[in-house]
PDB file of C-alpha atoms in Angstrom:
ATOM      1  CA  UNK S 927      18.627 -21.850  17.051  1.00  0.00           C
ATOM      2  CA  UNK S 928      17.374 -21.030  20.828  1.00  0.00           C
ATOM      3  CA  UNK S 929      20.202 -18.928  21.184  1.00  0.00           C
ATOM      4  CA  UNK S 930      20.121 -16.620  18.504  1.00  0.00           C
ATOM      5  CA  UNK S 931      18.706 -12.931  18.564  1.00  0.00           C
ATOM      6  CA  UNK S 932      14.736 -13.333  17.656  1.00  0.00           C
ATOM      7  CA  UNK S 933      12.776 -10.573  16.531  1.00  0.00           C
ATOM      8  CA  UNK S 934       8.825 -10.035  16.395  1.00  0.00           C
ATOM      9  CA  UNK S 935       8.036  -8.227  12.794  1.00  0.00           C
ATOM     10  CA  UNK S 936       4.482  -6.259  12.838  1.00  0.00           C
ATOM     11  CA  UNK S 937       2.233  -4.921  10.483  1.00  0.00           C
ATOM     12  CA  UNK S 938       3.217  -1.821   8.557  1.00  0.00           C
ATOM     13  CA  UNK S 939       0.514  -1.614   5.911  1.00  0.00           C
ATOM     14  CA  UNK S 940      -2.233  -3.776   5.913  1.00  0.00           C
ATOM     15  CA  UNK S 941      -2.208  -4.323   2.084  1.00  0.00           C
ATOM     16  CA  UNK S 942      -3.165  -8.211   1.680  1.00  0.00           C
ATOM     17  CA  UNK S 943      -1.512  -8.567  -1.925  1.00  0.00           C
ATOM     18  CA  UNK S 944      -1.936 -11.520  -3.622  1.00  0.00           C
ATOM     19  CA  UNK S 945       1.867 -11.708  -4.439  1.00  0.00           C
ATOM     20  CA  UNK S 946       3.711  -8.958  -2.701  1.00  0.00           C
ATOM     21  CA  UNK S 947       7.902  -8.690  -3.835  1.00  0.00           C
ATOM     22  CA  UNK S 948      10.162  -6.308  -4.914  1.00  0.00           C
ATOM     23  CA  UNK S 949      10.298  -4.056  -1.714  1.00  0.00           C
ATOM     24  CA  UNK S 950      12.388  -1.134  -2.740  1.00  0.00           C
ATOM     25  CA  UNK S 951      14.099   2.069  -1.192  1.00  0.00           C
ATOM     26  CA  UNK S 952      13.485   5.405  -3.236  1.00  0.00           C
ATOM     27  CA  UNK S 953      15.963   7.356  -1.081  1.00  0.00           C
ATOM     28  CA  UNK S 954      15.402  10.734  -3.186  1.00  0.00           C
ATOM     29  CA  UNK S 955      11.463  10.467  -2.446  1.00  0.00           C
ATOM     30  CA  UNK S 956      11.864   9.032   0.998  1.00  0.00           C
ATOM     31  CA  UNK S 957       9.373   6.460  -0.469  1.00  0.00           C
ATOM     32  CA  UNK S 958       9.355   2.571   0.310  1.00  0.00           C
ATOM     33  CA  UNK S 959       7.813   0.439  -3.024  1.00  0.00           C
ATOM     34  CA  UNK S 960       7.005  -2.639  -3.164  1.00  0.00           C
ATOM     35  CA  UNK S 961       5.176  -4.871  -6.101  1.00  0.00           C
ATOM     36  CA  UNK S 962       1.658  -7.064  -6.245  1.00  0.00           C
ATOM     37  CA  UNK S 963       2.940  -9.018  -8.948  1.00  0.00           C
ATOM     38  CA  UNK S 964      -0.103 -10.913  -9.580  1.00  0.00           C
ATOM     39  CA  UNK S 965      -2.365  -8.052  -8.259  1.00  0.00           C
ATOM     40  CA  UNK S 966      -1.022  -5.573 -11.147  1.00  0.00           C
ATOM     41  CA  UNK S 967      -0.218  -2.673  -8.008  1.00  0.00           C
ATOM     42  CA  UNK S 968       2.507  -0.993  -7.250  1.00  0.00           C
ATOM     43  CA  UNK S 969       2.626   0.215  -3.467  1.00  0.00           C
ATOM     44  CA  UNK S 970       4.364   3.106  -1.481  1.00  0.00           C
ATOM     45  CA  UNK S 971       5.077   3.920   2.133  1.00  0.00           C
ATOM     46  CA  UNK S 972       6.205   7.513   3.276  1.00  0.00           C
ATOM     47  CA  UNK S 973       7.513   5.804   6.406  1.00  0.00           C
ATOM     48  CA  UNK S 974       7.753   9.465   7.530  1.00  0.00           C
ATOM     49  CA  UNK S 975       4.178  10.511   7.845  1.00  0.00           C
ATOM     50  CA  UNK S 976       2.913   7.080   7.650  1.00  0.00           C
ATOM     51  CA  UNK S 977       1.239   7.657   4.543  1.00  0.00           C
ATOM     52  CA  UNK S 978       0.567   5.004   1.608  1.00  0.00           C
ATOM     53  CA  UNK S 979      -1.313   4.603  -1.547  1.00  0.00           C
ATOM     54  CA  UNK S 980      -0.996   2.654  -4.829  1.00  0.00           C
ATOM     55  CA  UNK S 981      -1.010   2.818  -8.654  1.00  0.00           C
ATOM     56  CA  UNK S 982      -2.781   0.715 -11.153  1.00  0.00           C
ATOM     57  CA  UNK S 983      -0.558  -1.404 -13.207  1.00  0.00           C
ATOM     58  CA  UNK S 984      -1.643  -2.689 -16.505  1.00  0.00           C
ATOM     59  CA  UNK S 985       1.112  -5.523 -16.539  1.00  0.00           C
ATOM     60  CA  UNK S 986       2.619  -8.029 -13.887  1.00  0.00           C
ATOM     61  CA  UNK S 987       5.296  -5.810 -12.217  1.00  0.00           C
ATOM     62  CA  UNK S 988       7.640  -7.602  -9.929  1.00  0.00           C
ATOM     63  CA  UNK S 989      10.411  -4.131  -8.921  1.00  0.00           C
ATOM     64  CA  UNK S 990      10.355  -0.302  -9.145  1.00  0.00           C
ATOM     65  CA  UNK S 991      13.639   0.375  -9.026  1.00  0.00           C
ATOM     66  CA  UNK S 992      14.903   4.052  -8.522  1.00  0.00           C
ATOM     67  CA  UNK S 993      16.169   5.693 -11.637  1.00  0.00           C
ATOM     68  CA  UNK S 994      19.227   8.128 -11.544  1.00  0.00           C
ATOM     69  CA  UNK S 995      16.753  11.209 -12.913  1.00  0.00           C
ATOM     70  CA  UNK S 996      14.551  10.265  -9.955  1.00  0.00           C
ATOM     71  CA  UNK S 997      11.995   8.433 -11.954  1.00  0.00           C
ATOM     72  CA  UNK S 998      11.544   4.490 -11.566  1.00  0.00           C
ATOM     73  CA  UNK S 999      11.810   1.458 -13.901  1.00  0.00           C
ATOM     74  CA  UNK S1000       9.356  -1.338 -13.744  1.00  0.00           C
ATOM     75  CA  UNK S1001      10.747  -4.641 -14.410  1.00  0.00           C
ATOM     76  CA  UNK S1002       7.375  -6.103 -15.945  1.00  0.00           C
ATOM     77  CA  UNK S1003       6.178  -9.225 -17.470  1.00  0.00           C
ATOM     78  CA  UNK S1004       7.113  -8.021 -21.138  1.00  0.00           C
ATOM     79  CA  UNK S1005       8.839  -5.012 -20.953  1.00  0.00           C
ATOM     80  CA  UNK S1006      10.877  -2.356 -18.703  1.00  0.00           C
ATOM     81  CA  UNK S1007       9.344   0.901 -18.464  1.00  0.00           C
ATOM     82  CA  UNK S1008      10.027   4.656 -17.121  1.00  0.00           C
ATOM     83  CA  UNK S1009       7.411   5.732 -14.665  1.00  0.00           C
ATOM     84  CA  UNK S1010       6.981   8.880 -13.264  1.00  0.00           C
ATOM     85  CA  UNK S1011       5.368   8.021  -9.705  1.00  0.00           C
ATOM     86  CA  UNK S1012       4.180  12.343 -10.318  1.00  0.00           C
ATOM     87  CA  UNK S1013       2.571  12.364 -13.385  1.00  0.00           C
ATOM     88  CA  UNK S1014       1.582   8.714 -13.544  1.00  0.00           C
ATOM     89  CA  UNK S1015       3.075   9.166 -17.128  1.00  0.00           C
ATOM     90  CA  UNK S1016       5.090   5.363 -17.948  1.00  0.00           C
ATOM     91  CA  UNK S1017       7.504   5.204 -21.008  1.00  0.00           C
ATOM     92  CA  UNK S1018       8.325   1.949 -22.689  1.00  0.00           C
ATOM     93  CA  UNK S1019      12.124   1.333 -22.454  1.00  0.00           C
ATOM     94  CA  UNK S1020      12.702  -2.333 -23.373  1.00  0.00           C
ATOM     95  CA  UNK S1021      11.138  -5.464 -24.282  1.00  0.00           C
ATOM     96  CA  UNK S1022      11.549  -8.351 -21.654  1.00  0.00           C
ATOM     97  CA  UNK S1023      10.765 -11.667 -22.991  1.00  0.00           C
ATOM     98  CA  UNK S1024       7.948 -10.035 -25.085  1.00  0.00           C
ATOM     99  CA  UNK S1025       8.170 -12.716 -27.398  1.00  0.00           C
ATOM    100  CA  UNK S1026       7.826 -15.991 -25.022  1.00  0.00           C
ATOM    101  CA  UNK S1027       3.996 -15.935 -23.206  1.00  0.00           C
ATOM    102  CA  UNK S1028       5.144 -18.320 -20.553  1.00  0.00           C
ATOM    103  CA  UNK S1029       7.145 -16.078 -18.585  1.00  0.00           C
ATOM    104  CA  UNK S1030       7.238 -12.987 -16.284  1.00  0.00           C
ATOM    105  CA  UNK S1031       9.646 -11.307 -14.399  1.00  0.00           C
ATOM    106  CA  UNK S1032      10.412 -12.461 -11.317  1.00  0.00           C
ATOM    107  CA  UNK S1033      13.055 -11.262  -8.603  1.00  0.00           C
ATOM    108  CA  UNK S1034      15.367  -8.297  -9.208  1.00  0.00           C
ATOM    109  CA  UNK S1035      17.781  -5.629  -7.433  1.00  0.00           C
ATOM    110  CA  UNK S1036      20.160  -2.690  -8.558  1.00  0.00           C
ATOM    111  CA  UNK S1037      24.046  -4.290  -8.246  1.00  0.00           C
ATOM    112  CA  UNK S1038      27.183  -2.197  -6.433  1.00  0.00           C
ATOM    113  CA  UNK S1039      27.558  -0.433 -10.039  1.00  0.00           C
ATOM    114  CA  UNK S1040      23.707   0.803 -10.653  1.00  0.00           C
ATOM    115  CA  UNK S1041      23.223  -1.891 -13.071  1.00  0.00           C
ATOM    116  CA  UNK S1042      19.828  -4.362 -12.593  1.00  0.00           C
ATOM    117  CA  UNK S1043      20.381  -7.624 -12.032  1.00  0.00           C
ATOM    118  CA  UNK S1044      16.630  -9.154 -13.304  1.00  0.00           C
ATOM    119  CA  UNK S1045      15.704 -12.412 -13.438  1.00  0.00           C
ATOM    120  CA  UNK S1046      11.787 -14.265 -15.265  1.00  0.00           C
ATOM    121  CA  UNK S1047      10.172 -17.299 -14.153  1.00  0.00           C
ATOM    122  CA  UNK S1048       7.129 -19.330 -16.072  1.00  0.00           C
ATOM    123  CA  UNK S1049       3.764 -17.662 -15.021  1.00  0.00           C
ATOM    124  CA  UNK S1050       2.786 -21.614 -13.697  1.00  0.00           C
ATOM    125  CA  UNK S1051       6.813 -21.798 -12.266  1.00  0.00           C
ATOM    126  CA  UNK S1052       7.188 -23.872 -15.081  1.00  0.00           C
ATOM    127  CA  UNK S1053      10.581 -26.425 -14.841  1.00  0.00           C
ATOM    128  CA  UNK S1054      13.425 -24.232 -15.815  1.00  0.00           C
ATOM    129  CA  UNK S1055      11.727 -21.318 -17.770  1.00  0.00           C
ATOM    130  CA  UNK S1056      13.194 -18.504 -16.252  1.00  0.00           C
ATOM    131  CA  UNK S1057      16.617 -17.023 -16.665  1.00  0.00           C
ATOM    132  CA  UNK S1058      18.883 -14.321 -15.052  1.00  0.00           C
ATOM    133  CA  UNK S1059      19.337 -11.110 -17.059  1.00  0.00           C
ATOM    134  CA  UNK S1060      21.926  -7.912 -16.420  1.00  0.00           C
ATOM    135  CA  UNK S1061      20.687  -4.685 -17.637  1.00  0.00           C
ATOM    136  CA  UNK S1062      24.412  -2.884 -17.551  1.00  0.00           C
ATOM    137  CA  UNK S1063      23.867   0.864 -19.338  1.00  0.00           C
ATOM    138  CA  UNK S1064      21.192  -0.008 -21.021  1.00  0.00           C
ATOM    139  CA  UNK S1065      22.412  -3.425 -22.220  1.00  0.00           C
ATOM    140  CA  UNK S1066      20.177  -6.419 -21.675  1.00  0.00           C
ATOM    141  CA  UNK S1067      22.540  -9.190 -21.051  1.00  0.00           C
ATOM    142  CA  UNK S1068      21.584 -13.077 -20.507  1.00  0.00           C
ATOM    143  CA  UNK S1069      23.652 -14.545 -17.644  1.00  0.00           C
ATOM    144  CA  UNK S1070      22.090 -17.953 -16.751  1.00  0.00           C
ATOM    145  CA  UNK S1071      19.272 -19.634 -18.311  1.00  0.00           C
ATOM    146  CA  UNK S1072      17.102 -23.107 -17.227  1.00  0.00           C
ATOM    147  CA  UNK S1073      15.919 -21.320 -14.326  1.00  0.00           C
ATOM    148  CA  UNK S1074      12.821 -21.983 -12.516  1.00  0.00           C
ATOM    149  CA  UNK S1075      11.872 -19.463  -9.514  1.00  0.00           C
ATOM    150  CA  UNK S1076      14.868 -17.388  -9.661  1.00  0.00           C
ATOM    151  CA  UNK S1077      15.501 -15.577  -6.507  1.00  0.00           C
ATOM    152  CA  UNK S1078      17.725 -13.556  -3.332  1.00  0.00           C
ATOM    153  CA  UNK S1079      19.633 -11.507  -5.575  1.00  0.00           C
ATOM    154  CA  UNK S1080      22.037  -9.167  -3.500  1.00  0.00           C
ATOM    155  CA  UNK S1081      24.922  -8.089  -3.625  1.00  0.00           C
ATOM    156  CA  UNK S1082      28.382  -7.603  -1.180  1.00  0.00           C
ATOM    157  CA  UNK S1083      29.372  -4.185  -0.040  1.00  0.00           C
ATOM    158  CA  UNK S1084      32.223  -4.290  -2.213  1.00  0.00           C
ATOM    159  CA  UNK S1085      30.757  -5.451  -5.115  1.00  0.00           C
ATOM    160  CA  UNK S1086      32.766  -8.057  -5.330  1.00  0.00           C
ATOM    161  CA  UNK S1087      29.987 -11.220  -4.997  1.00  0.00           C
ATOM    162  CA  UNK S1088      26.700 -11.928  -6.350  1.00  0.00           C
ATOM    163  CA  UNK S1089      24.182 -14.039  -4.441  1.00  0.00           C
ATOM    164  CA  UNK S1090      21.294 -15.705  -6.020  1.00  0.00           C
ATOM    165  CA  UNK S1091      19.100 -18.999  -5.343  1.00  0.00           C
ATOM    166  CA  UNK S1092      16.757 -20.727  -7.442  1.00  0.00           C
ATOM    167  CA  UNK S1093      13.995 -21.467  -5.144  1.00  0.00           C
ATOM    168  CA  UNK S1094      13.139 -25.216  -5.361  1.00  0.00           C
ATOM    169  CA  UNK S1095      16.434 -26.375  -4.607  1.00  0.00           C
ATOM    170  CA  UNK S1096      16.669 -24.975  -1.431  1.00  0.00           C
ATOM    171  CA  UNK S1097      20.426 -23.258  -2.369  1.00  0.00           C
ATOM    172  CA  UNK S1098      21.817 -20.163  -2.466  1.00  0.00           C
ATOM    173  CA  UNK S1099      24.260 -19.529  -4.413  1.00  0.00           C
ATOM    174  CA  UNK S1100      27.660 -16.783  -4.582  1.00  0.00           C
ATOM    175  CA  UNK S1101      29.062 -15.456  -7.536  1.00  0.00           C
ATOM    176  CA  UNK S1102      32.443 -14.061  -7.609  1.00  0.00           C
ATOM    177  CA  UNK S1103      32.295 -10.829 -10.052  1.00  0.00           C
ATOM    178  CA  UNK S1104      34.970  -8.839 -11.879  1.00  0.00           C
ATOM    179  CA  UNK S1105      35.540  -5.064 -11.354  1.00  0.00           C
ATOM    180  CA  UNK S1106      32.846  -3.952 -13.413  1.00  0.00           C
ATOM    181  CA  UNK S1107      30.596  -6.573 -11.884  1.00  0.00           C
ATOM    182  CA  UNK S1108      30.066  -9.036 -14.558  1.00  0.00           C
ATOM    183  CA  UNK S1109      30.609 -13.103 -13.271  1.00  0.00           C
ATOM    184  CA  UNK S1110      33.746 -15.077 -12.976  1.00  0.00           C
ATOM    185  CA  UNK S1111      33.222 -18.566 -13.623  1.00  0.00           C
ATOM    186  CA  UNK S1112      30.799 -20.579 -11.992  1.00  0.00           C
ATOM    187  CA  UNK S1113      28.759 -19.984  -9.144  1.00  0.00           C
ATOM    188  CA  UNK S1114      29.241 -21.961  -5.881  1.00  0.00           C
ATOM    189  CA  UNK S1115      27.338 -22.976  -2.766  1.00  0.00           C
ATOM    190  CA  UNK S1116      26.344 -20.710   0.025  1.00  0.00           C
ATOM    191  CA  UNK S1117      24.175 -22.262   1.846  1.00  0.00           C
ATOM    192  CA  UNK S1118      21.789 -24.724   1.964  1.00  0.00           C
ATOM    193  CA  UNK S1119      18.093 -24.991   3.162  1.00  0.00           C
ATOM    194  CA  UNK S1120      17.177 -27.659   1.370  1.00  0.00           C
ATOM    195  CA  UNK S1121      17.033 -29.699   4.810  1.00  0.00           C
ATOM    196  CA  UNK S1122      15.119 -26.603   6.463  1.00  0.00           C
ATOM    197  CA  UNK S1123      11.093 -25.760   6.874  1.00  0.00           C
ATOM    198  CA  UNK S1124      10.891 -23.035   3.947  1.00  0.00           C
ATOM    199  CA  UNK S1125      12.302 -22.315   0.942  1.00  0.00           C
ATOM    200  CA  UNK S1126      14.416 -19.602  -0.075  1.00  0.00           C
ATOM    201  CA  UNK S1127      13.366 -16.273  -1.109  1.00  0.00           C
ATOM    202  CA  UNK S1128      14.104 -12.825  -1.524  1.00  0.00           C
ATOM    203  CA  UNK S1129      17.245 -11.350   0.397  1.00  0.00           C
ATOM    204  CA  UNK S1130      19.507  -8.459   1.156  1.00  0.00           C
ATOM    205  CA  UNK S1131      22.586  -7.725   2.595  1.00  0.00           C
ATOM    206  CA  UNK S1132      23.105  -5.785   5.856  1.00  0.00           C
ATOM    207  CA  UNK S1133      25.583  -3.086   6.642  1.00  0.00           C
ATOM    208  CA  UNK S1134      27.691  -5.407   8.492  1.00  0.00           C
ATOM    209  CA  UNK S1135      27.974  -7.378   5.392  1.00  0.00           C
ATOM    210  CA  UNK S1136      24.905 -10.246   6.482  1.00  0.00           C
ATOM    211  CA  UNK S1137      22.221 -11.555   4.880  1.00  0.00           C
ATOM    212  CA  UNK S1138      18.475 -11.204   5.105  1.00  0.00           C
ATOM    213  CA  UNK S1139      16.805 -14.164   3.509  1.00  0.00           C
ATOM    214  CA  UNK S1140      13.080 -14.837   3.738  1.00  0.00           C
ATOM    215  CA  UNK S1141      11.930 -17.870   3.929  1.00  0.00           C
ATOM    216  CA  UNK S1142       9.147 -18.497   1.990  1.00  0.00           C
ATOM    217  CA  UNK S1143       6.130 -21.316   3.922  1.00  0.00           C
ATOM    218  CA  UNK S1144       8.184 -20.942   7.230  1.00  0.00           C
ATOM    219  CA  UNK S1145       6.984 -17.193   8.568  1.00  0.00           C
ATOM    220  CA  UNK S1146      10.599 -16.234   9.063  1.00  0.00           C
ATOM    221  CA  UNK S1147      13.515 -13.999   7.673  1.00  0.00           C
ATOM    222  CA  UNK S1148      16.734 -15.375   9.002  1.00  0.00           C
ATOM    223  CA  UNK S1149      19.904 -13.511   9.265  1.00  0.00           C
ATOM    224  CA  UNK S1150      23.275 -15.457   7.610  1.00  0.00           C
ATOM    225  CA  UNK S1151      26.642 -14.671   8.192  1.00  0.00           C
ATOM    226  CA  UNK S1152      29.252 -14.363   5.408  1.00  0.00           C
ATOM    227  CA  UNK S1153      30.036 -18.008   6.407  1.00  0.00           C
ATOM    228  CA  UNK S1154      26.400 -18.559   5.844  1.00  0.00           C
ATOM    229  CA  UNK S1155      25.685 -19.572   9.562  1.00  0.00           C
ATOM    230  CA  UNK S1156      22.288 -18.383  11.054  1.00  0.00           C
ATOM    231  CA  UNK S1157      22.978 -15.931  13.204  1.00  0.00           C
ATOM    232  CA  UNK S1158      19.450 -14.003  13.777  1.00  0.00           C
ATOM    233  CA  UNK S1159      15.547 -14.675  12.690  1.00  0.00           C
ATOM    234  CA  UNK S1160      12.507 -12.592  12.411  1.00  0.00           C
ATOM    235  CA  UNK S1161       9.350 -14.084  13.066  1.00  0.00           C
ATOM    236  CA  UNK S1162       6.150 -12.844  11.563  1.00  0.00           C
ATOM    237  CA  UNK S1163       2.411 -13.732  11.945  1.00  0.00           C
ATOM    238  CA  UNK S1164       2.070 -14.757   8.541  1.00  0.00           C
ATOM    239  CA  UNK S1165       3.686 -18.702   6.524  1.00  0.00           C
ATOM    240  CA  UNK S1166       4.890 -16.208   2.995  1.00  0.00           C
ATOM    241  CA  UNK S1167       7.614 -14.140   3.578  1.00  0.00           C
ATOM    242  CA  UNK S1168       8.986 -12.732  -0.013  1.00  0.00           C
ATOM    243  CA  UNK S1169      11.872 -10.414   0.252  1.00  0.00           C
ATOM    244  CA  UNK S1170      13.062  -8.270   2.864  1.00  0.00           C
ATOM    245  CA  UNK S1171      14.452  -4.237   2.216  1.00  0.00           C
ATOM    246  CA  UNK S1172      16.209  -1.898   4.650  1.00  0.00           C
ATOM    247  CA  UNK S1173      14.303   1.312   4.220  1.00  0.00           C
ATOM    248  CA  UNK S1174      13.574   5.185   5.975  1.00  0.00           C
ATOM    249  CA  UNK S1175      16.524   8.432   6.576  1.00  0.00           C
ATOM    250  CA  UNK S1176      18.685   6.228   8.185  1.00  0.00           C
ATOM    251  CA  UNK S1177      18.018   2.491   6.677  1.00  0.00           C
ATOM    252  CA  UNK S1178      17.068   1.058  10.270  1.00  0.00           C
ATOM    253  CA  UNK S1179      14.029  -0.581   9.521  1.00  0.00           C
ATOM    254  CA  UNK S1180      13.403  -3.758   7.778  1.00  0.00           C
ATOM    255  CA  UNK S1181      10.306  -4.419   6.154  1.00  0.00           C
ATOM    256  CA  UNK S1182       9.483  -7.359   4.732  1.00  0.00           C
ATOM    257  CA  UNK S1183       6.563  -8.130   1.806  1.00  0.00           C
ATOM    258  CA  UNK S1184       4.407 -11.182   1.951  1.00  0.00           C
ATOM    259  CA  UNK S1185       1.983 -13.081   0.252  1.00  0.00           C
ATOM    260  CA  UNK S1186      -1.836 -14.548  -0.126  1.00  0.00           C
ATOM    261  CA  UNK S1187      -0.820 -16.750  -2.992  1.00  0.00           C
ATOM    262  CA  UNK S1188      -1.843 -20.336  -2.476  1.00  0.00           C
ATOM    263  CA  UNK S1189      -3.398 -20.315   0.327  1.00  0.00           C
ATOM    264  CA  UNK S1190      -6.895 -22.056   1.216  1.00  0.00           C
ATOM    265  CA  UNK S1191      -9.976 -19.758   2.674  1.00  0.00           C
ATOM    266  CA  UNK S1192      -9.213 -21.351   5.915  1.00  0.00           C
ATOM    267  CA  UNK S1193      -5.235 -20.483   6.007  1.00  0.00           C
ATOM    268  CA  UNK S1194      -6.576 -16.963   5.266  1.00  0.00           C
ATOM    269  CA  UNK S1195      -9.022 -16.708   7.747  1.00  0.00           C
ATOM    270  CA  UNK S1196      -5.886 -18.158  10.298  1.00  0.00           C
ATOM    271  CA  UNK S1197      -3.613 -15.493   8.893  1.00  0.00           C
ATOM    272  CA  UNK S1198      -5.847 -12.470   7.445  1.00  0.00           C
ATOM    273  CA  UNK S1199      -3.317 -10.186   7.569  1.00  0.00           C
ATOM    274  CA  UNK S1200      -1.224 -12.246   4.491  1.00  0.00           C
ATOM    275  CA  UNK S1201       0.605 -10.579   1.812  1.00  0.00           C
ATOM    276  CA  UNK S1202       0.305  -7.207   3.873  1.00  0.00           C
ATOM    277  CA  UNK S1203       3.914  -5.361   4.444  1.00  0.00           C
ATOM    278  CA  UNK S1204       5.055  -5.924   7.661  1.00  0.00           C
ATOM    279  CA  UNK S1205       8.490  -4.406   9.388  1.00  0.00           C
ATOM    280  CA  UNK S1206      10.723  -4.875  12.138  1.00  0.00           C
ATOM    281  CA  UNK S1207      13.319  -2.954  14.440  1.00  0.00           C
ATOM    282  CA  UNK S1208      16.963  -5.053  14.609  1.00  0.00           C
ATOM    283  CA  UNK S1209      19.478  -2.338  15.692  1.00  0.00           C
ATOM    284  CA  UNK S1210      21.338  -3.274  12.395  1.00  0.00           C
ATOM    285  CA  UNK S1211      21.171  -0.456   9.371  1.00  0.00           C
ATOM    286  CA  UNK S1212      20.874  -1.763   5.598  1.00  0.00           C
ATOM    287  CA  UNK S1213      23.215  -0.645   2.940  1.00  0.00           C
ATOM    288  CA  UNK S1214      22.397   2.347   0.644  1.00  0.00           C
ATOM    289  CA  UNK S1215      21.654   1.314  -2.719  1.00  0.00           C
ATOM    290  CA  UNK S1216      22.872   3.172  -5.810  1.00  0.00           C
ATOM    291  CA  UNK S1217      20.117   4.401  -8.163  1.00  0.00           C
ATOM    292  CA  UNK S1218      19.556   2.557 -11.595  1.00  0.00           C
ATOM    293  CA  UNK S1219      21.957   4.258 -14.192  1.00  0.00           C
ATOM    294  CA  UNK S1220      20.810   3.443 -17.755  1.00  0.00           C
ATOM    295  CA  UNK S1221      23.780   5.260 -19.779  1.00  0.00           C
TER     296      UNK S1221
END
């Protein structure tokens, strides 16, 4: 562990969200979004000129994920909507899990083929109340169910593997996909932190094919190998890490969302700074993420 490369993450925005997730690329805007689930906010970063702001949200909203006509879609509580970040105007598109009051969504990301991989959790993190959705062309598609803080979805370069954990168990999991990205078989062991301070989080995958995983109650984003060996960590003031992005022109910068949720009036006053959005310089570039394509 000593001998790994060790970075120092620092404050970006200083936006204390309750639950901050979902960190997002809009490439077309030059905008970085991220989600206060439990907060009802969506947040933006023009890493360019620094400036940030927020919108009102009148449901739990967990992604904003770019939209092929440049708009976004909010994977929310009960439904996926069309917002125009402009006009402020939001369009219903789909339900999601309207019907069951238990749930929300929960972790999400745009796959290799500009489809959404989504997933819902109980609003408590009820036992196995969440499952793992597909929205392929505007198809809603179940793909695992009996899930309970579904998590780390990302995706290889070539499309060719899923990764996903579900949080309490402390394993991530790869799924081998077919050409047009759907799963083969059973997923199988990645790696596993079940032995390791933290629990796993949200992730992405790297240029050079690595992944970012955040490791949520242990302050630190380490770096995994396709072997899923630690190779690298980032170490940030703050115990709730959420999900890391690559974001800006050239995708060198990793920012990483945390969070306020759970902790006591005396953890806060240790670590004020809590669910704000905080980045770091590795040398290492992200991968380019296709927009959302709905038809």
């Amino acid at each position: 562990m000593n001998n790994i490369p060790t970075w120092q993450a620092v404050l970006a925005v200083d936006s204390r969200c309750e639950l901050g997730e979902g960190p997002q690329w809009h490439a077309s805007h030059e905008r970085l979004y991220w989600c206060d689930i439990l907060g009802k906010r969506l947040h933006w970063l023009s890493p360019a000129t620094e400036k940030h702001g927020h919108y009102p949200l009148d449901q739990k909203v967990s992604l904003a994920a770019p939209l092929d006509d440049g708009n976004l879609l909010l994977v929310g509580e009960h439904a996926l909507n069309r917002f125009n970040p402009t006009s402020g105007h939001i369009e219903k598109l789909y339900d999601f899990e309207a019907d069951n009051p238990v749930t929300r969504s929960n972790d999400a990301r745009v796959d290799r083929h500009g489809s959404l991989w989504l997933s819902s959790m109980g609003k408590q993190a009820e036992p196995e109340a969440g499952s793992l959705y597909r929205l392929h062309r505007g198809e809603l598609c179940k793909l695992r169910t009996h899930l309970t803080i579904p998590n780390a979805l990302c995706f290889s370069a070539d499309g060719k593997m899923a990764y996903f954990t579900d949080t309490p168990t402390g394993q991530v999991m790869r799924w081998a996909l077919d050409k047009q990205g759907w799963p083969l078989g059973e997923p199988k062991r990645f790696v596993d932190f079940s032995g390791h301070a933290g629990n796993p989080d949200g992730a992405v995958i790297d240029s050079e094919g690595c992944m970012w995983l955040a490791l949520w109650g242990a302050g630190e984003v380490v770096r995994l190998n396709t072997d899923g060996q630690m190779i690298g960590r980032v170490v940030l003031p703050v115990n709730q890490p959420s999900c890391p992005v690559f974001a800006g022109p050239d995708l060198e910068t990793l920012y990483i969302t945390t969070a306020q949720e759970g902790l006591s009036a005396a953890q806060l006053a240790q670590t004020p700074t809590a669910g704000s959005l905080f980045a770091v310089q590795t040398g290492i570039k992200g991968l380019a993420e296709p927009p959302l394509r709905l038809t």
